[in-house]
Amino acid sequence: MTFEPTPDFAASLDAQDPLRDFRDRFHIPPAPDGSESIYLCGNSLGLLPKTARAAVEQEFQAWEQRAVEGHFHGASPWMHYHEMLAPAAARVVGAKPLEVVVMNNLTTNLHLLLISFYRPTATRYKVLMEGGAFPSDQYALESQVKLHGFAPDEAIVELLPRPGEHTLRTEDIEAKIQELGDSLATVLLGGINYYTGQVFDMAAITRAGHAVGATVGFDLAHAAGNIEMHLHDWDVDFACWCTYKYLNSGPGGTSGAFVHERFAYQFDLPRLAGWWGHDAKERFQMKKGFKPMPGAAGWQLANGQIFPMAIHQASLALVDEAGGMSALRRKSEQLTAYLEFLIRRLQLPATQLEIITPSEPAARGCQLSLLVHQNGRQLFDHLAAAGIVGDWREPNVIRLAPVPLYNSYRDVQRTGEVLAAWAKAE
Ligand SMILES: *Cc1c(COP(=O)(O)O)cnc(C)c1O
């Protein structure tokens, strides 16, 4: 497609957009001047679906009217609430319902899965991760490694881009995995790097990890609800994600966890246990001796947090209604390509501003990360004053993420105009 920078062109793309009506299903926060903001920050916190309030209200009603009986009766008995969410959550990541459970928060799930899948021995104890990974992932791994008696500097190996490059090459990741060979216990990468927006080739990395006998897991915080995935077919061992970014399920919302079907009936796999992971048929017999549920559900510790899960349920329903991840992705690729076009046509020197996100659509999701070498904070404030919400990552990156469910081509076009005005003034 050849893009044009004009409002008319953007309006014509919006008119043809099969997802255009979904914008009205969200609350768009106001800009400083009272008009709708241009919200490009779904990579950090997705917007509130209008259906979320009613979904939570339904559970308030159940609590009000049925109290303890709400666990067993009503439209969505709380005892089984997590089972209701698994099929839709599984569709988002390309998994079977048995492989997915919705529970806890992301970092908590990361720990629970590492307990099972990072099983170091005296000779095979290394973990491979991205250099500069999201801090929570760094701390989680550091503490896991120490828990097993290893020194983080010794056990954690970080992947860094080649000099002069901003993103990792798949062949370099594969080569590092081969080099570590028998010493590599686990590979843990983001599905998408939060800083650069780079999508990793999860299938290739999983193959490479398995070839040397390592387990392979992904933190999908920036991938879930953003790109299409096929965790089951890719043979990924484990994964987890938050639901408040591209899955619009509210601040601190619930999280998803994936454990491949291969492990569904490996009941002796080491894990931390709680009664909600116990075989549901016997859970209330209160017997001694933990007997896990098959599949990812066997990693649950505690009875589910119904209110955040109710929001997630409403949000997942919107993804399905929109036609699932393939429909979202189709628009997303074009929306982000349009933003990229508008930035590139400013022809700013790389010494001033660079897009560090890969330009091949398959190697990125919604987000573009702009590395602003000069006056980055000023540009960010200029965008904010014009009602454009992105986010700022120290030391000098602005992340802008047009989201296919609620952003329009006109949002992107106006962002281009505001950037052009800034570039002219610079
Ligand atoms: C957003 C994000 C987190 C946040 O973790 P929480 O447990 O949800 O607070 C962790 N890791 C990555 C890669 C993230 O992008």
XYZ file of C-alpha atoms and ligand atoms in Angstrom:
441
model
C 0.000 0.000 0.000
C 1.213 3.509 -0.754
C 0.416 5.792 2.121
C -0.351 9.481 2.076
C 0.022 11.845 5.005
C -3.318 13.624 4.597
C -6.400 13.578 6.866
C -8.518 12.503 3.868
C -6.342 9.503 3.209
C -6.498 8.465 6.875
C -10.264 8.941 6.856
C -10.576 6.683 3.816
C -8.573 3.934 5.555
C -10.794 4.314 8.600
C -13.890 4.033 6.433
C -12.644 0.710 5.046
C -11.491 -0.626 8.406
C -13.593 -3.643 9.456
C -12.619 -2.990 13.097
C -13.516 0.711 13.118
C -16.547 0.289 15.397
C -14.506 -1.297 18.192
C -13.096 2.086 19.161
C -16.522 2.964 20.585
C -16.368 -0.071 22.823
C -13.618 1.580 24.890
C -13.389 4.643 27.075
C -10.878 7.008 25.454
C -9.414 9.336 28.096
C -9.600 13.101 27.482
C -6.654 15.182 26.265
C -5.596 18.388 28.111
C -8.022 20.413 25.930
C -10.956 18.121 26.755
C -11.090 16.385 23.358
C -10.328 12.651 23.051
C -6.657 11.913 23.508
C -4.679 9.902 20.996
C -3.859 6.982 23.175
C -0.743 5.157 21.948
C 0.137 3.587 25.271
C -1.657 0.234 25.139
C 1.774 -1.354 25.489
C 1.753 -0.131 29.079
C -1.913 -0.073 30.070
C -4.721 -0.909 27.662
C -7.947 1.106 27.726
C -11.084 0.251 29.671
C -13.621 -1.748 27.643
C -17.108 -0.373 28.221
C -18.363 -3.910 28.938
C -15.956 -4.370 31.851
C -18.034 -2.487 34.382
C -21.118 -4.636 33.788
C -19.021 -7.797 34.004
C -17.744 -6.763 37.426
C -21.185 -5.567 38.459
C -22.540 -9.036 37.679
C -20.130 -10.508 40.221
C -21.010 -7.809 42.765
C -24.643 -8.858 42.313
C -23.770 -12.501 42.753
C -21.865 -11.682 45.930
C -24.671 -9.427 47.181
C -27.479 -11.888 46.410
C -25.864 -15.278 46.860
C -22.787 -14.706 48.995
C -21.060 -18.057 49.545
C -23.474 -19.780 47.156
C -21.925 -17.699 44.373
C -19.168 -20.297 44.295
C -21.609 -22.900 43.011
C -24.597 -21.123 41.467
C -25.450 -18.289 39.105
C -24.341 -17.451 35.581
C -20.630 -17.964 36.277
C -19.987 -19.955 39.466
C -16.711 -18.808 41.012
C -15.516 -22.368 41.629
C -15.170 -22.847 37.887
C -14.426 -19.297 36.833
C -10.879 -20.004 35.625
C -12.158 -22.851 33.419
C -14.470 -20.421 31.667
C -11.533 -18.170 30.728
C -9.127 -20.824 29.471
C -10.527 -21.355 25.923
C -10.486 -17.650 24.977
C -7.099 -17.076 26.624
C -5.751 -20.125 24.779
C -6.942 -18.718 21.426
C -4.954 -15.530 22.053
C -1.657 -17.430 22.388
C -2.332 -20.356 20.040
C -2.703 -23.046 22.652
C -5.140 -25.728 23.768
C -7.383 -24.853 26.730
C -5.662 -27.591 28.750
C -2.378 -25.716 28.298
C -3.578 -22.381 29.679
C -4.669 -21.078 33.037
C -5.557 -17.555 34.127
C -4.274 -16.745 37.606
C -2.134 -14.447 39.776
C 0.137 -11.771 38.288
C 2.810 -12.076 35.680
C 5.895 -12.086 37.883
C 4.264 -14.563 40.259
C 3.526 -16.897 37.368
C 7.045 -16.513 36.051
C 8.375 -17.745 39.387
C 5.925 -20.647 39.545
C 6.935 -21.780 36.070
C 10.667 -21.349 36.670
C 10.386 -23.537 39.761
C 9.165 -26.296 37.442
C 11.204 -25.624 34.312
C 14.495 -24.227 35.564
C 15.916 -27.366 37.179
C 19.658 -26.743 37.203
C 22.251 -29.424 37.889
C 25.923 -29.034 38.788
C 26.868 -28.926 35.098
C 23.704 -27.683 33.388
C 22.687 -24.542 35.221
C 22.844 -21.576 32.860
C 19.933 -19.397 31.818
C 19.929 -17.356 28.660
C 18.033 -14.073 28.611
C 18.004 -10.700 26.848
C 20.485 -8.113 28.098
C 18.450 -5.253 29.530
C 15.354 -7.411 29.975
C 12.431 -5.917 31.870
C 13.642 -5.505 35.471
C 11.074 -7.840 36.993
C 12.314 -10.667 34.763
C 15.926 -9.885 35.710
C 15.133 -9.944 39.427
C 13.028 -13.089 39.116
C 15.852 -14.946 37.393
C 18.518 -13.610 39.706
C 16.575 -14.847 42.715
C 15.790 -18.223 41.132
C 19.433 -18.790 40.313
C 20.420 -17.924 43.893
C 17.703 -20.190 45.254
C 19.520 -23.075 43.588
C 22.860 -21.971 45.031
C 24.374 -20.443 41.890
C 25.923 -17.016 41.403
C 23.848 -14.850 39.030
C 26.960 -13.554 37.217
C 27.998 -17.103 36.527
C 24.619 -18.619 35.701
C 22.810 -15.843 33.803
C 23.994 -15.255 30.261
C 22.733 -12.137 28.508
C 22.264 -11.651 24.783
C 23.379 -8.312 23.411
C 22.938 -6.807 19.944
C 26.001 -6.565 17.712
C 27.892 -3.274 18.011
C 25.985 -0.544 16.206
C 22.748 -2.574 16.172
C 19.734 -2.229 18.423
C 18.052 -5.595 18.114
C 19.107 -9.229 18.298
C 19.618 -11.438 15.274
C 17.982 -14.852 15.398
C 21.164 -16.484 14.114
C 23.121 -14.927 16.998
C 20.584 -16.218 19.533
C 20.792 -19.688 17.999
C 24.596 -19.576 17.958
C 24.718 -18.583 21.626
C 22.386 -21.456 22.511
C 24.640 -23.881 20.629
C 27.734 -22.453 22.248
C 26.253 -22.906 25.734
C 25.184 -26.437 24.793
C 25.201 -28.846 27.729
C 25.604 -26.028 30.230
C 22.296 -24.416 29.251
C 19.349 -25.297 31.484
C 16.767 -22.755 30.314
C 16.156 -20.064 27.720
C 13.889 -17.262 28.909
C 13.188 -14.406 26.534
C 10.397 -11.962 25.993
C 8.110 -12.855 23.083
C 8.560 -9.175 22.222
C 11.267 -7.054 23.805
C 9.537 -4.324 25.808
C 12.112 -1.661 24.941
C 12.742 -2.129 21.236
C 9.453 -3.787 20.274
C 11.349 -6.600 18.510
C 9.454 -9.876 18.071
C 11.651 -12.896 18.661
C 11.402 -15.954 16.459
C 9.914 -18.120 19.169
C 9.671 -21.234 16.996
C 13.353 -21.101 15.972
C 14.552 -20.284 19.481
C 12.512 -23.138 20.936
C 13.968 -25.556 18.386
C 17.498 -24.402 19.145
C 16.964 -24.669 22.899
C 15.478 -28.151 22.679
C 18.307 -29.280 20.407
C 20.788 -28.732 23.253
C 18.464 -30.177 25.897
C 17.338 -26.891 27.477
C 13.822 -25.858 28.443
C 12.442 -22.797 26.650
C 9.983 -20.248 28.003
C 8.748 -16.797 27.038
C 7.499 -13.779 28.903
C 4.680 -12.653 26.642
C 3.849 -9.387 28.430
C 4.208 -7.437 25.176
C 3.150 -10.223 22.839
C -0.191 -11.392 24.251
C -2.991 -9.573 22.450
C -0.448 -7.958 20.131
C 0.773 -10.616 17.689
C -0.436 -14.017 16.554
C 1.259 -16.888 18.305
C 1.203 -20.674 18.091
C 2.723 -21.724 21.391
C 1.474 -25.286 21.084
C 2.766 -25.856 17.555
C 6.017 -24.069 18.306
C 6.530 -26.587 21.098
C 7.290 -23.878 23.681
C 7.641 -25.391 27.161
C 6.172 -22.597 29.253
C 5.062 -18.983 28.994
C 3.252 -16.323 30.945
C 1.800 -12.899 30.253
C 0.018 -10.015 31.893
C -3.424 -8.942 30.728
C -3.355 -5.207 31.389
C -1.286 -4.236 28.341
C -2.683 -5.323 24.962
C -5.403 -7.380 26.629
C -7.077 -4.369 28.243
C -7.937 -6.124 31.497
C -7.143 -3.389 34.001
C -4.268 -2.189 36.176
C -2.526 -5.045 37.962
C -5.049 -7.384 36.309
C -4.852 -11.129 36.262
C -2.251 -13.053 34.259
C -2.055 -16.047 31.956
C 0.221 -19.064 32.094
C 0.973 -21.702 29.468
C 2.420 -25.151 30.041
C 2.787 -27.360 26.983
C 0.499 -30.371 26.695
C 3.579 -32.635 26.921
C 3.689 -31.858 30.634
C -0.061 -32.009 31.238
C 0.054 -35.441 32.846
C 3.588 -35.328 34.285
C 2.288 -35.118 37.814
C 5.725 -35.605 39.330
C 7.079 -32.425 37.740
C 8.371 -30.352 40.670
C 6.094 -27.447 41.491
C 4.825 -25.279 44.280
C 1.385 -26.502 45.247
C -1.841 -25.130 46.638
C -5.375 -26.468 46.940
C -6.639 -24.876 43.716
C -4.117 -26.859 41.702
C -5.321 -30.062 43.339
C -7.501 -32.494 41.413
C -10.873 -30.693 41.380
C -12.812 -33.895 41.993
C -11.113 -34.342 45.353
C -10.356 -30.757 46.281
C -13.014 -30.523 48.932
C -12.202 -33.856 50.542
C -9.408 -31.923 52.256
C -7.149 -34.969 52.119
C -3.407 -35.168 52.690
C -1.147 -35.557 49.636
C -1.128 -33.139 46.660
C -2.538 -34.560 43.443
C -2.294 -31.979 40.646
C -4.957 -31.228 38.065
C -3.913 -32.134 34.524
C -2.502 -29.285 32.468
C -1.725 -25.705 33.369
C -4.569 -25.679 35.913
C -2.328 -27.860 38.095
C -0.116 -24.833 38.733
C -2.855 -22.879 40.508
C -2.277 -22.145 44.135
C -5.338 -20.355 45.360
C -8.965 -19.770 44.509
C -9.317 -17.239 41.735
C -9.579 -13.450 41.968
C -13.012 -13.101 40.468
C -13.102 -9.323 39.923
C -9.972 -9.017 37.766
C -10.969 -12.228 35.998
C -14.414 -10.768 35.228
C -12.747 -7.812 33.512
C -10.501 -10.175 31.603
C -13.501 -12.214 30.508
C -15.164 -9.097 29.064
C -11.962 -8.085 27.337
C -11.295 -11.508 25.815
C -14.864 -11.502 24.478
C -14.014 -8.343 22.515
C -10.960 -9.990 20.959
C -13.134 -12.904 19.836
C -15.850 -10.592 18.562
C -13.279 -8.702 16.500
C -12.314 -11.949 14.788
C -9.405 -13.007 16.976
C -5.711 -12.255 16.753
C -5.462 -12.712 12.980
C -8.009 -9.933 12.389
C -6.331 -7.647 14.927
C -2.947 -8.351 13.444
C -4.045 -7.555 9.898
C -5.043 -4.038 10.927
C -2.128 -3.685 13.327
C 0.494 -4.262 10.649
C -1.001 -1.557 8.490
C -1.543 0.888 11.344
C 2.071 0.590 12.505
C 3.374 0.726 8.944
C 1.442 3.989 8.524
C 3.042 5.451 11.637
C 6.449 4.343 10.374
C 5.767 5.988 6.993
C 4.807 9.274 8.667
C 7.959 9.291 10.786
C 10.308 8.332 7.944
C 8.994 11.060 5.678
C 10.254 13.651 8.178
C 13.728 12.536 7.066
C 15.310 13.307 10.389
C 19.021 12.431 10.589
C 19.781 9.262 12.556
C 21.867 11.419 14.882
C 18.604 13.048 15.933
C 15.956 10.335 15.817
C 16.023 6.631 14.935
C 13.323 4.015 14.909
C 14.998 1.105 16.696
C 12.084 -1.283 16.166
C 12.651 -3.607 13.195
C 10.939 -2.513 10.004
C 9.895 -5.987 8.799
C 6.288 -6.465 9.953
C 6.970 -10.037 11.143
C 9.683 -8.777 13.475
C 7.537 -6.277 15.339
C 4.098 -5.804 16.887
C 2.117 -2.578 17.327
C 4.881 -0.599 18.946
C 7.525 1.644 17.433
C 10.371 2.704 19.709
C 11.919 6.032 18.823
C 15.427 6.581 20.044
C 15.664 10.361 20.307
C 19.277 11.447 20.546
C 18.532 15.114 21.090
C 15.794 16.771 23.121
C 13.848 13.546 23.555
C 12.099 14.688 26.672
C 11.026 17.876 24.846
C 9.532 15.835 22.037
C 7.704 13.677 24.542
C 6.269 16.760 26.267
C 5.337 18.235 22.882
C 3.361 15.063 22.074
C 1.708 15.072 25.493
C 0.653 18.720 25.137
C -1.036 17.790 21.853
C -2.987 15.012 23.596
C -0.813 12.152 22.345
C -0.152 9.596 25.049
C 2.955 7.511 24.503
C 5.540 6.578 27.053
C 9.022 7.562 27.919
C 11.711 5.029 28.755
C 14.994 6.206 30.186
C 17.412 7.246 28.931
C 15.928 8.419 25.623
C 13.258 6.219 24.089
C 9.659 7.130 23.258
C 7.385 4.170 22.689
C 4.294 4.688 20.533
C 1.873 1.802 20.102
C -1.174 2.211 17.858
C -3.560 -0.548 18.916
C -5.919 -2.024 16.303
C -8.912 -2.392 18.634
C -9.208 1.270 19.541
C -6.811 3.379 17.487
C -7.767 4.818 14.128
C -5.697 5.745 11.105
C -6.700 9.324 11.867
C -5.046 8.962 15.323
C -1.847 7.950 13.583
C -2.121 10.643 10.932
C -2.547 13.348 13.599
C 0.457 11.978 15.453
C 2.396 12.388 12.212
C 1.265 16.018 11.963
C 2.361 16.771 15.516
C 5.732 15.116 14.898
C 6.131 17.111 11.688
C 5.471 20.373 13.535
C 8.115 19.445 16.092
C 10.632 18.451 13.415
C 10.132 21.771 11.636
C 10.710 23.730 14.836
C 13.851 21.741 15.755
C 4.959 -5.355 31.937
C 5.999 -6.365 32.179
C 6.154 -6.981 33.428
C 5.324 -6.560 34.602
O 5.238 -7.558 35.575
P 4.017 -7.623 36.596
O 4.256 -8.852 37.345
O 2.746 -7.629 35.782
O 4.088 -6.387 37.445
C 7.117 -7.979 33.544
N 7.887 -8.344 32.504
C 7.753 -7.760 31.285
C 8.620 -8.205 30.148
C 6.837 -6.745 31.098
O 6.737 -6.160 29.910
